Amino acid sequence: MSGEDAARKAEDGGDKAVEGLAAQLEGAAVSGEGAKQKTLEEATSEKDKMAQLLELQKQLLGIKGLTTPGEHKFWSTQPVPQSSSGGGEGADEDDETKVGPLEVKTVDEVRQTPYALPKGFEWCSLDVDDEEVVKEAYTLLTENYVEDDDNMFRFDYAPEFLNWALKPPGYRIDWHVGVRQSSNKKLLAMITGVPAKVHAHDKVVKMAEINFLCVHKKLRSKRLAPVLIKEVTRRVNLTDQWQAVYTAGVRIPKPIGVARYWHRSLNPKKLIGVGFSRLGDRMTMARTIKLYKLPAEAQSGTIPMEPKHVADVTKLLREHQKQFKVWIEFDEEEVAHWLLPRDNVIYSYVITDSNGKVTDFCSFYNLPSSILGHDDYDHLKAAYSFYNVAHTVSFKQLMRDALIHANANSFDVFNALDLMENSTILKDLLFGIGDGNLHYYFYNYAVGPELKPQDIGIVLL
Ligand code: MYA
């Protein structure tokens, strides 16, 4: 047997085992009787069961129908603002006006033991200091993480990116939660959290920034995600923290705001070739290439950020972000982590005055996507706008330099959300509007009426 055959056989064996576990999970998810199905996420503690029963009672009393389309069996039990049609805990509160925590608890009320998983699965903490573990997380994500609606592209966060995203100052391994197959320890699901100091209106709230929720494709729709969310919540709560910030393409109860991605072609030929974009009406490929062409050199004096710029960038960023209704405060150590350039991960540039003081800066991160089933290309190299502050040049000039740097670093496309002041320059710099929304959420914290994108000063990875 060739090495390749052996690998395929091992992989097949692994997949069969996952399928076996999937059947088991299915059983755990639907083994209830009567009108109320006993689901995995419900079979956890007496307190949870009571909450579920109360919810059921409300439903049976006609407060909301059992099978109302769009109802959220899990999210309606969580301390998040509920949409007007959603009902659930907190539905009586006036979501439009309430600001602050939705539920207040103490650490001694937090469950000490992990939530139950069906036989064959076990919890782990993802020890991201171990390169092998980072590779395992990479493999799970590269094969199973977010795809576009047409399943043409899938995010391909590189291992060095995960090292950056999951190890900021103050990170905790126990906030990086994994589910493994007991028999062979294969990583089958994960969710991660890192600490963030979030400003919401005029309050500062210590939050967990939640990301990388992923369930292996063969274990989907079996209510494993709610168990992962509850387990990471438990672990965060045990550290006396009660709020979280997260973004998702899906709409669940209830976004604090909604943003939209815009895309600026850098390599239009490839983007059109792989089906990411289309040739415009009355446009030829030659005219399209000419339209998007950028100079080789930066035009506004931006140079790569260095450690000596950290203190100035920290001040500039803080002063700038204050104008938004929600934003994350970074201290110098965090700015050094999040913004100092790392090859193939984060790109940051500054403009300095004659004394070397930083006056402006821009940044973007590298998040490629795998191109699924294409003969000529396997990856799309995408830059994502991160944090930018313009003072001595216009915001448009600064962002044009960001595009030039991204192009010089062989990115195919530059993506930016329409939040902060971004929407003022998108059209002028030839960005085209994308088709998906990115929803912003807080867990257990209400911010009053939905925020406009230009009020949001948070970019997550
Ligand atoms: S966003 C990226 C999410 N990942 C992907 O899209 C990757 C590809 N997809 C998958 O791996 C699975 O489809 C996932 C769902 C894992 C997404 N956020 O197990 P299920 C709800 C929140 O049967 P599956 C990111 O990473 C859904 O509404 N909830 O479904 C931020 C339903 O609940 P309800 C989601 O498809 C994550 C339930 O799960 C999401 O097998 C922030 C169905 O479960 C989603 N993206 O698995 C997480 N997608 O019935 C919240 C589905 O009520 C953090 N659901 O509608 C909250 C804060 C926690 C910490 C708090 C500390 C204080």
Coordinates of C-alpha atoms and ligand atoms in Angstrom, one line a residue:
M1 CA 0.0 0.0 0.0
S2 CA 1.4 3.4 -0.9
G3 CA 1.8 6.1 1.7
E4 CA -1.1 7.9 0.0
D5 CA -3.4 4.9 0.2
A6 CA -2.5 4.4 3.8
A7 CA -3.3 8.0 4.6
R8 CA -6.6 7.7 2.7
K9 CA -7.5 4.5 4.6
A10 CA -6.6 6.1 7.9
E11 CA -8.7 9.1 6.9
D12 CA -11.6 6.9 5.9
G13 CA -11.4 5.0 9.2
G14 CA -11.4 8.4 11.0
D15 CA -14.4 9.5 9.0
K16 CA -16.3 6.3 9.7
A17 CA -15.7 6.8 13.4
V18 CA -16.9 10.3 13.2
E19 CA -20.1 9.1 11.4
G20 CA -20.6 6.6 14.3
L21 CA -20.3 9.4 16.8
A22 CA -22.6 11.5 14.7
A23 CA -25.3 8.8 15.0
Q24 CA -24.7 8.8 18.8
L25 CA -25.0 12.6 18.9
E26 CA -28.2 12.3 16.9
G27 CA -29.6 9.9 19.6
A28 CA -28.6 12.3 22.4
A29 CA -30.2 15.2 20.6
V30 CA -33.6 13.6 20.0
S31 CA -34.1 11.0 22.7
G32 CA -36.9 12.8 24.4
E33 CA -40.5 11.9 24.4
G34 CA -43.8 13.8 23.8
A35 CA -44.1 17.3 22.6
K36 CA -40.8 18.5 24.2
Q37 CA -37.8 16.9 22.7
K38 CA -35.0 16.4 25.2
T39 CA -32.0 17.9 23.5
L40 CA -28.3 17.7 24.3
E41 CA -28.1 21.2 25.4
E42 CA -31.1 20.8 27.7
A43 CA -29.9 17.7 29.5
T44 CA -27.4 19.5 31.6
S45 CA -28.5 20.8 35.0
E46 CA -31.7 20.9 37.0
K47 CA -31.6 24.7 36.9
D48 CA -31.4 24.6 33.1
K49 CA -34.2 22.1 32.9
M50 CA -36.4 24.3 35.0
A51 CA -35.6 27.3 32.7
Q52 CA -36.5 25.1 29.7
L53 CA -39.7 24.0 31.4
L54 CA -40.7 27.5 32.1
E55 CA -40.0 28.4 28.6
L56 CA -42.1 25.5 27.4
Q57 CA -45.0 26.5 29.7
K58 CA -44.9 30.0 28.3
Q59 CA -45.0 28.5 24.8
L60 CA -47.9 26.2 25.7
L61 CA -49.8 29.2 27.2
G62 CA -49.6 30.6 23.8
I63 CA -47.1 33.4 24.5
K64 CA -45.3 32.1 21.5
G65 CA -46.0 29.1 19.3
L66 CA -43.9 25.9 19.6
T67 CA -43.0 25.9 15.9
T68 CA -42.9 29.5 15.1
P69 CA -40.6 29.9 12.1
G70 CA -37.4 31.7 13.2
E71 CA -37.8 30.7 16.8
H72 CA -34.5 30.1 18.6
K73 CA -34.7 27.2 21.0
F74 CA -31.3 27.9 22.4
W75 CA -30.9 31.7 22.0
S76 CA -34.3 32.3 23.5
T77 CA -33.0 30.9 26.8
Q78 CA -29.8 33.1 26.9
P79 CA -29.3 36.6 28.4
V80 CA -29.3 38.4 25.1
P81 CA -31.9 41.0 24.0
Q82 CA -34.7 39.1 22.2
S83 CA -36.1 40.4 19.0
S84 CA -39.7 41.7 19.2
S85 CA -41.0 38.5 17.5
G86 CA -38.7 36.2 19.4
G87 CA -40.0 36.2 23.0
G88 CA -37.9 34.3 25.5
E89 CA -36.2 35.4 28.7
G90 CA -35.8 39.1 28.8
A91 CA -38.5 39.6 26.1
D92 CA -40.5 41.7 28.5
E93 CA -37.7 44.1 28.9
D94 CA -37.7 47.1 26.7
D95 CA -34.9 46.1 24.4
E96 CA -34.9 49.5 22.7
T97 CA -34.1 51.4 25.9
K98 CA -32.2 49.0 28.2
V99 CA -28.5 49.6 28.6
G100 CA -26.2 47.3 30.7
P101 CA -26.1 43.7 31.9
L102 CA -29.2 41.6 31.4
E103 CA -28.4 39.1 34.1
V104 CA -26.2 39.5 37.2
K105 CA -24.7 36.4 38.9
T106 CA -21.8 35.5 41.2
V107 CA -19.1 33.0 40.7
D108 CA -20.6 30.7 43.4
E109 CA -23.7 30.3 41.2
V110 CA -21.6 28.9 38.3
R111 CA -21.6 25.2 37.6
Q112 CA -18.3 23.7 38.7
T113 CA -18.2 20.8 36.3
P114 CA -18.2 20.8 32.5
Y115 CA -21.5 20.2 30.7
A116 CA -22.2 16.6 29.8
L117 CA -21.1 15.4 26.4
P118 CA -22.5 12.1 24.9
K119 CA -20.3 9.0 25.2
G120 CA -17.5 9.0 22.7
F121 CA -16.7 12.8 23.1
E122 CA -14.6 14.6 25.6
W123 CA -13.8 18.2 26.4
C124 CA -10.3 19.7 26.2
S125 CA -8.6 23.1 26.5
L126 CA -6.7 23.9 23.3
D127 CA -3.2 24.5 24.5
V128 CA -2.2 27.0 21.9
D129 CA 1.3 27.2 23.2
D130 CA 1.7 23.7 21.7
E131 CA 2.3 24.0 17.9
E132 CA 0.8 20.6 17.4
V133 CA -2.5 21.8 18.9
V134 CA -2.5 24.9 16.8
K135 CA -2.1 22.7 13.7
E136 CA -5.0 20.5 14.9
A137 CA -7.2 23.7 15.2
Y138 CA -6.0 24.8 11.8
T139 CA -7.0 21.4 10.3
L140 CA -10.5 21.5 11.8
L141 CA -11.0 25.1 10.6
T142 CA -9.5 24.7 7.1
E143 CA -11.8 21.7 6.5
N144 CA -14.9 22.9 8.3
Y145 CA -15.1 26.6 8.9
V146 CA -17.1 29.4 7.3
E147 CA -18.0 29.1 3.6
D148 CA -19.8 31.6 1.4
D149 CA -23.5 30.9 0.5
D150 CA -22.5 29.2 -2.8
N151 CA -19.8 27.0 -1.1
M152 CA -17.1 28.4 -3.5
F153 CA -14.8 29.7 -0.8
R154 CA -13.9 28.7 2.7
F155 CA -11.8 30.8 5.2
D156 CA -8.3 29.4 5.6
Y157 CA -6.9 31.0 8.8
A158 CA -3.2 30.0 8.8
P159 CA -1.5 28.5 11.9
E160 CA 0.6 31.6 12.4
F161 CA -2.7 33.7 12.2
L162 CA -4.2 31.4 14.9
N163 CA -1.1 32.0 17.0
W164 CA -1.7 35.7 16.8
A165 CA -5.5 35.6 17.2
L166 CA -5.5 33.2 20.1
K167 CA -2.6 34.5 22.2
P168 CA -3.1 38.2 22.9
P169 CA -1.9 39.5 26.3
G170 CA -3.9 37.8 29.1
Y171 CA -5.1 34.9 27.0
R172 CA -6.2 31.8 28.9
I173 CA -5.9 28.3 27.5
D174 CA -9.1 27.2 29.3
W175 CA -11.1 29.8 27.2
H176 CA -10.1 27.9 24.1
V177 CA -12.5 25.0 24.2
G178 CA -12.3 21.8 22.1
V179 CA -14.3 18.7 21.7
R180 CA -12.3 15.6 20.9
Q181 CA -13.3 12.1 19.8
S182 CA -12.4 10.0 22.9
S183 CA -11.1 7.0 20.9
N184 CA -8.5 8.7 18.9
K185 CA -8.5 12.2 20.4
K186 CA -9.3 13.8 17.0
L187 CA -10.4 17.4 17.4
L188 CA -14.1 17.7 16.2
A189 CA -15.3 21.0 17.4
M190 CA -14.1 24.2 19.0
I191 CA -14.9 27.7 20.3
T192 CA -12.4 30.2 21.5
G193 CA -12.3 33.3 23.8
V194 CA -9.7 36.0 24.4
P195 CA -10.0 38.9 26.8
A196 CA -11.0 42.4 25.6
K197 CA -11.7 45.7 27.4
V198 CA -14.8 46.9 25.6
H199 CA -16.3 50.5 25.8
A200 CA -20.0 50.4 25.4
H201 CA -21.5 54.0 25.4
D202 CA -19.7 55.4 28.5
K203 CA -19.1 52.2 30.4
V204 CA -16.0 50.0 30.3
V205 CA -16.8 46.3 30.3
K206 CA -14.4 43.3 30.5
M207 CA -15.6 40.9 27.9
A208 CA -14.5 37.7 26.2
E209 CA -14.1 38.1 22.5
I210 CA -15.6 34.8 21.2
N211 CA -14.5 33.4 17.8
F212 CA -13.8 30.2 15.8
L213 CA -17.0 28.4 16.7
C214 CA -16.7 25.3 14.5
V215 CA -18.3 21.9 14.4
H216 CA -17.1 19.2 12.1
K217 CA -19.3 18.9 9.0
K218 CA -20.3 15.4 9.9
L219 CA -21.6 16.5 13.3
R220 CA -23.8 19.4 12.1
S221 CA -27.4 20.2 13.2
K222 CA -27.2 18.0 16.3
R223 CA -27.2 20.8 18.8
L224 CA -23.5 20.6 19.6
A225 CA -23.0 24.3 19.1
P226 CA -25.2 25.4 22.0
V227 CA -23.2 23.0 24.3
L228 CA -19.9 24.5 23.2
I229 CA -21.3 28.0 23.8
K230 CA -22.6 27.1 27.2
E231 CA -19.3 25.5 28.1
V232 CA -17.2 28.5 27.1
T233 CA -19.7 30.7 29.0
R234 CA -19.2 28.6 32.1
R235 CA -15.4 28.8 31.8
V236 CA -15.5 32.6 31.3
N237 CA -18.0 33.0 34.2
L238 CA -15.7 31.0 36.5
T239 CA -13.2 33.9 36.1
D240 CA -15.9 36.4 37.2
Q241 CA -16.6 37.7 33.8
W242 CA -20.1 37.9 32.4
Q243 CA -20.1 39.6 29.0
A244 CA -18.9 38.7 25.5
V245 CA -18.5 40.3 22.1
Y246 CA -18.8 38.2 18.9
T247 CA -19.7 38.6 15.2
A248 CA -21.5 36.2 12.9
G249 CA -22.9 36.0 9.4
V250 CA -26.1 34.5 10.8
R251 CA -28.8 36.6 12.5
I252 CA -29.7 35.4 16.0
P253 CA -31.1 37.3 19.0
K254 CA -30.1 40.1 18.8
P255 CA -27.4 42.1 17.0
I256 CA -26.2 45.4 18.5
G257 CA -25.5 46.4 14.9
V258 CA -25.1 45.1 11.4
A259 CA -22.2 45.9 9.0
R260 CA -21.6 45.0 5.4
Y261 CA -18.4 43.9 3.7
W262 CA -17.1 45.9 0.7
H263 CA -14.5 44.5 -1.7
R264 CA -11.8 46.3 -3.6
S265 CA -10.3 44.3 -6.5
L266 CA -6.5 44.2 -6.6
N267 CA -6.1 41.3 -9.0
P268 CA -9.4 41.5 -11.0
K269 CA -8.3 38.9 -13.6
K270 CA -8.0 36.2 -10.9
L271 CA -11.1 37.4 -9.0
I272 CA -13.2 37.1 -12.2
G273 CA -11.5 33.8 -13.1
V274 CA -12.4 32.2 -9.8
G275 CA -16.0 33.6 -9.8
F276 CA -15.4 36.0 -6.9
S277 CA -16.5 38.9 -9.1
R278 CA -17.9 39.5 -12.6
L279 CA -16.8 41.6 -15.5
G280 CA -18.8 44.8 -15.4
D281 CA -21.3 45.7 -18.1
R282 CA -19.5 47.2 -21.2
M283 CA -16.1 46.4 -19.6
T284 CA -13.3 44.4 -21.2
M285 CA -10.7 42.6 -19.1
A286 CA -8.1 45.1 -20.2
R287 CA -10.2 48.1 -19.1
T288 CA -11.0 46.4 -15.8
I289 CA -7.3 45.7 -15.1
K290 CA -6.5 49.4 -15.9
L291 CA -9.3 50.7 -13.7
Y292 CA -8.0 48.9 -10.6
K293 CA -4.3 49.4 -11.3
L294 CA -2.4 51.0 -8.3
P295 CA 1.0 52.6 -8.1
A296 CA 3.9 50.4 -7.0
E297 CA 5.0 52.8 -4.2
A298 CA 2.9 54.3 -1.3
Q299 CA 1.9 57.9 -2.1
S300 CA 1.3 59.3 1.4
G301 CA 4.6 58.4 3.2
T302 CA 3.3 55.3 5.0
I303 CA 6.2 53.1 6.3
P304 CA 6.0 49.8 8.2
M305 CA 5.2 50.2 11.9
E306 CA 8.0 49.3 14.3
P307 CA 8.2 48.7 18.1
K308 CA 9.3 52.3 18.6
H309 CA 5.9 53.5 17.3
V310 CA 3.8 51.5 19.7
A311 CA 3.3 54.2 22.4
D312 CA 2.3 56.9 19.8
V313 CA -0.1 54.4 18.0
T314 CA -1.7 53.5 21.3
K315 CA -2.5 57.1 22.1
L316 CA -3.7 57.9 18.6
L317 CA -5.9 54.9 18.4
R318 CA -7.5 55.5 21.8
E319 CA -8.3 59.1 21.0
H320 CA -9.7 58.1 17.7
Q321 CA -11.8 55.2 18.9
K322 CA -13.5 57.3 21.6
Q323 CA -15.8 58.8 19.1
F324 CA -17.6 55.4 18.5
K325 CA -20.4 54.1 20.7
V326 CA -18.7 50.7 21.1
W327 CA -14.9 50.1 20.8
I328 CA -12.1 48.1 22.3
E329 CA -9.4 49.8 24.3
F330 CA -5.9 48.5 23.7
D331 CA -3.0 49.3 26.1
E332 CA 0.6 49.4 24.7
E333 CA 1.2 45.7 25.2
E334 CA -2.0 44.9 23.2
V335 CA -1.1 47.4 20.5
A336 CA 2.3 45.7 20.2
H337 CA 0.5 42.4 19.9
W338 CA -2.3 43.3 17.6
L339 CA -0.6 45.8 15.3
L340 CA 3.2 45.2 15.0
P341 CA 3.7 43.6 11.6
R342 CA 3.9 39.8 11.4
D343 CA 4.6 38.2 8.0
N344 CA 1.5 36.9 6.4
V345 CA -0.6 37.9 9.3
I346 CA -0.9 41.6 10.2
Y347 CA 0.4 44.5 8.1
S348 CA 0.6 48.0 9.7
Y349 CA 2.0 51.2 8.4
V350 CA 2.6 54.6 10.0
I351 CA 3.2 58.2 8.9
T352 CA 5.7 60.1 11.1
D353 CA 6.5 63.8 11.4
S354 CA 10.0 65.3 11.3
N355 CA 10.5 64.2 15.0
G356 CA 9.6 60.6 14.3
K357 CA 6.2 61.0 16.1
V358 CA 3.4 58.9 14.6
T359 CA 0.6 61.1 13.1
D360 CA -1.4 58.5 11.1
F361 CA -1.5 54.8 10.7
C362 CA -3.3 52.0 8.8
S363 CA -3.5 48.3 9.1
F364 CA -5.0 45.1 7.6
Y365 CA -4.8 41.4 8.3
N366 CA -4.3 38.5 6.0
L367 CA -7.2 36.0 5.8
P368 CA -7.0 33.9 2.7
S369 CA -9.8 31.6 1.5
S370 CA -9.5 28.2 0.0
I371 CA -11.1 28.1 -3.4
L372 CA -13.2 25.0 -3.5
G373 CA -13.0 22.8 -6.6
H374 CA -11.2 25.1 -9.0
D375 CA -8.7 23.8 -11.5
D376 CA -6.3 26.7 -11.7
Y377 CA -6.4 28.4 -8.3
D378 CA -6.5 27.0 -4.8
H379 CA -6.4 30.2 -2.7
L380 CA -7.7 33.7 -2.7
K381 CA -5.4 36.1 -0.8
A382 CA -7.6 38.6 1.0
A383 CA -6.6 41.6 3.1
Y384 CA -9.1 42.8 5.7
S385 CA -9.0 46.4 6.9
F386 CA -8.3 46.5 10.6
Y387 CA -7.7 49.9 12.4
N388 CA -6.9 53.1 10.7
V389 CA -6.4 56.7 11.9
A390 CA -5.8 59.7 9.6
H391 CA -4.6 63.1 10.8
T392 CA -2.1 64.7 8.4
V393 CA -3.5 63.1 5.3
S394 CA -7.1 62.5 4.3
F395 CA -8.7 59.2 5.3
K396 CA -9.0 58.5 1.6
Q397 CA -5.3 59.1 1.0
L398 CA -4.4 56.9 3.9
M399 CA -6.6 54.0 2.8
R400 CA -5.3 54.4 -0.8
D401 CA -1.8 53.7 0.7
A402 CA -3.2 50.6 2.5
L403 CA -4.5 49.4 -0.9
I404 CA -1.1 50.0 -2.5
H405 CA 0.7 48.1 0.3
A406 CA -1.8 45.2 0.0
N407 CA -1.3 45.1 -3.7
A408 CA 2.5 45.2 -3.4
N409 CA 2.2 42.2 -1.0
S410 CA 0.3 40.2 -3.7
F411 CA -3.2 40.3 -2.2
D412 CA -6.0 39.6 -4.6
V413 CA -8.6 41.7 -2.9
F414 CA -8.9 44.2 -0.1
N415 CA -12.0 43.9 2.1
A416 CA -13.4 46.5 4.5
L417 CA -16.6 46.7 6.6
D418 CA -18.8 49.8 6.2
L419 CA -18.3 50.7 9.9
M420 CA -16.3 53.5 11.6
E421 CA -15.6 56.1 9.0
N422 CA -15.0 53.5 6.2
S423 CA -18.2 54.2 4.3
T424 CA -17.0 57.7 3.4
I425 CA -14.2 56.4 1.1
L426 CA -15.4 53.0 -0.2
K427 CA -17.0 54.2 -3.4
D428 CA -14.2 56.7 -4.3
L429 CA -11.6 54.0 -3.8
L430 CA -13.6 51.6 -6.1
F431 CA -14.8 49.2 -3.5
G432 CA -17.9 47.2 -4.6
I433 CA -20.6 46.2 -2.1
G434 CA -20.6 42.6 -0.9
D435 CA -23.6 40.4 -0.5
G436 CA -23.5 39.3 3.1
N437 CA -24.1 41.1 6.4
L438 CA -21.8 40.8 9.4
H439 CA -23.9 40.9 12.6
Y440 CA -22.3 42.3 15.8
Y441 CA -23.4 40.9 19.2
F442 CA -22.9 41.4 22.9
Y443 CA -23.7 38.5 25.3
N444 CA -25.4 39.7 28.5
Y445 CA -25.2 43.4 27.7
A446 CA -27.8 45.6 26.1
V447 CA -26.8 48.8 24.3
G448 CA -30.3 50.2 23.6
P449 CA -31.4 50.9 20.1
E450 CA -29.5 49.1 17.3
L451 CA -26.2 50.9 16.5
K452 CA -25.5 52.3 13.0
P453 CA -22.4 50.9 11.4
Q454 CA -20.6 54.2 11.8
D455 CA -21.1 54.0 15.5
I456 CA -19.3 50.7 15.7
G457 CA -15.5 50.9 16.3
I458 CA -14.8 47.2 16.7
V459 CA -13.1 44.9 14.1
L460 CA -12.9 41.2 15.1
L461 CA -11.0 38.6 13.1
Ligands
MYA1 S1 -19.1 32.9 14.0 C1 -18.5 31.6 13.0 C2 -19.4 30.4 13.1 N1 -18.8 29.2 12.5 C3 -19.2 28.8 11.3 O1 -20.0 29.4 10.6 C4 -18.4 27.6 10.7 C5 -19.2 26.7 9.9 N2 -20.4 26.2 10.7 C6 -20.3 25.4 11.8 O2 -19.2 24.9 12.2 C7 -21.6 25.1 12.4 O3 -22.7 25.3 11.5 C8 -21.9 26.0 13.7 C9 -23.3 25.7 14.2 C10 -20.8 25.6 14.8 C11 -21.8 27.4 13.4 N3 -23.2 31.8 16.4 O4 -25.1 22.5 16.8 P1 -26.3 23.1 16.0 C12 -27.0 28.4 16.7 C13 -24.1 31.6 17.5 O5 -27.4 22.1 15.8 P2 -24.6 23.5 13.8 C14 -18.3 32.7 15.5 O6 -17.4 31.9 15.6 C15 -28.3 28.3 16.0 O7 -29.0 29.6 15.9 N4 -25.0 30.6 17.4 O8 -25.9 23.8 14.7 C16 -18.8 33.5 16.7 C17 -29.1 27.3 16.8 O9 -29.6 27.9 18.0 P3 -31.2 28.3 18.0 C18 -25.1 29.9 16.3 O10 -24.9 24.0 12.4 C19 -19.5 32.5 17.6 C20 -28.0 26.4 17.3 O11 -26.7 27.1 17.1 C21 -24.3 30.1 15.2 O12 -24.2 22.0 13.8 C22 -20.3 33.1 18.7 C23 -27.9 25.1 16.4 O13 -26.9 24.3 16.9 C24 -23.3 31.1 15.3 N5 -22.4 31.4 14.3 O14 -23.4 24.3 14.5 C25 -21.0 32.1 19.5 N6 -24.6 29.3 14.2 O15 -31.9 27.1 17.9 C26 -21.8 32.8 20.7 C27 -25.6 28.5 14.6 O16 -31.4 29.0 19.3 C28 -21.0 33.2 21.8 N7 -26.0 28.9 15.9 O17 -31.4 29.3 16.8 C29 -21.8 33.7 23.0 C30 -21.0 34.2 24.1 C31 -20.3 33.1 24.9 C32 -19.4 33.5 26.0 C33 -20.1 34.3 27.1 C34 -19.2 34.7 28.2 C35 -19.8 35.4 29.3

